[in-house]
Amino acid sequence: MAAKANPVPSVWTRQQSAPDQPALSRTAIVREAVVMLDADGIEALSMRKLGARLNAGATSLYRHVATKDELMELAVDEVAAEITVPPADAARGGAGWRAAATEAAASFRATALRHPWLSSVLGQAGLAYLGPNLMSYSERLAALFTAAGFPEPSRAIDTLLSYVIGMSTTEAAWLTTVARSGDTEGEFIARLMPAAQQAAAGHDHLAEAYADAAVRAPVDPVALRDAKFAYGLDVVLDGLEMRLPR
Amino acid sequence: MAAKANPVPSVWTRQQSAPDQPALSRTAIVREAVVMLDADGIEALSMRKLGARLNAGATSLYRHVATKDELMELAVDEVAAEITVPPADAARGGAGWRAAATEAAASFRATALRHPWLSSVLGQAGLAYLGPNLMSYSERLAALFTAAGFPEPSRAIDTLLSYVIGMSTTEAAWLTTVARSGDTEGEFIARLMPAAQQAAAGHDHLAEAYADAAVRAPVDPVALRDAKFAYGLDVVLDGLEMRLPR
DNA sequence: AGAGGTTGCGAACACTGTGCGCGTCTGCGT
DNA sequence: ACGCAGACGCGCACAGTGTTCGCAACCTCT
């Protein structure tokens, strides 16, 4: 409103505050950091590059963010908002909790694969983040498993999350390696196979497993990974179901 | 090297052999790198510091190791040798496989907690390492689960390993955070609790969980973590047992 | 209009991983 | 016993990193 006041005689000399960018704000910084992380991986993110991307100097970012580690915390909490958890009501029936848990797990995995750097950060800093989105995520999980009837919901959650984190981390790291190679997943497997089989020489079970993978994996690696995740998830859910009082 | 120790280059001051260090070898470098990683964490390891620790210049290391990433691969394989797996015979009976799997899982966890940087590296690079020790580890796992009678041993292994990796990673990251704070685990929890409870305000289930933790955790955090790991492991093993043909 | 606080930025510091070229040392073939 | 090729260690240098500091420009309120 006060911006309408024109201290300069000519309209043309008056730049409308910031014509290109909506200034430099904490949320804008975090959002752009996530974009860069998604695009080029975790080691490609530097404060200078991030600043440049925002038409700003590197050190300007420190007005809104204390340190790079804090920026990473914020980025983690930012993408944590994407993880969905079905409402607790879905679990109250008795059979519904399994579908709900499956859906929650799938959402976590999808998010972790969409932002492969997430696993790296979690591996280094853990889950002690306390960001609002992560908190509300934990809360919804707790509500779901409490409604399902688990006497110790946090135990069940820890178990499920450990499996999902472990699988997603491994998968994300794999996909990062593949992406960095420039090949498609099938090509990369084909190119890696000789080395793997040679390294497995003398290890009978491994050699057999690799021989299996050599013929099955190039067909549809994505479906294979999906199936692997679903298998382990069912195992965990079966085990949890046994703990559910009937 | 002899010239460096002598302030005056002269025939008379020259020492003809270097009795202090057993030269600079790949294995010595890797071994010392592991020591440094264990002591000060992953971000404290630099080529210069490592070189200094070995009475050598930083760039000398590159005669034995192509790059720092390769050094990390070697370090991972080095500590992978510490993970034990019971012999496959232990599983052949029928009931023995469970105890064997539990033992293998415990050994993995113990190694991951002894070398907390391991999880960080795995989170960034995955398991596509192909080092001899990791290969033989996989082989022994495959032998164990094949002997146990699993029709698809790799599926069972992936499931179990995902859980173990996820839990160990989270735990290692937590312990790293604690260690960096300088407090004991109990003190750290006590110091973190107010912030956690405030962040949990409005989240009923979380608040309750934290209230529980506030009274239970300071007693014996180690035993609590052990129990948590054992609980989830039993869940996974129960689920796997259902897949075992009888 | 002046004061006070907020924001952006350039320069600088202490580091990092790593390529290059040079000197030295070692072991082998004669 | 000699000479030489290759391995080895190292100082220098380069490009880049996160972060601090002091200064200038701006916005808002009195």
Tab-separated table of N, CA and C in Angstrom, chain B residues 2 72 92 148 160 211 215 234:
chain	number	residue	atom	x	y	z
B	2	ALA	N	64.032	-39.207	4.440
B	2	ALA	CA	65.174	-39.054	5.326
B	2	ALA	C	65.653	-37.613	5.304
B	72	MET	N	36.635	-45.183	1.286
B	72	MET	CA	35.461	-45.476	2.110
B	72	MET	C	34.917	-46.876	1.783
B	92	ARG	N	19.922	-76.316	10.006
B	92	ARG	CA	19.378	-77.449	9.285
B	92	ARG	C	18.334	-78.219	10.087
B	148	ALA	N	17.961	-73.345	6.103
B	148	ALA	CA	16.754	-73.274	6.927
B	148	ALA	C	15.528	-73.766	6.167
B	160	LEU	N	14.868	-59.398	6.272
B	160	LEU	CA	15.554	-59.315	7.558
B	160	LEU	C	16.587	-58.191	7.562
B	211	ALA	N	5.559	-38.883	27.343
B	211	ALA	CA	5.418	-38.949	28.797
B	211	ALA	C	5.902	-40.305	29.300
B	215	VAL	N	9.731	-41.139	31.714
B	215	VAL	CA	9.953	-41.830	32.980
B	215	VAL	C	10.746	-43.125	32.796
B	234	ASP	N	11.902	-60.143	16.515
B	234	ASP	CA	10.973	-61.259	16.695
B	234	ASP	C	9.774	-61.139	15.763
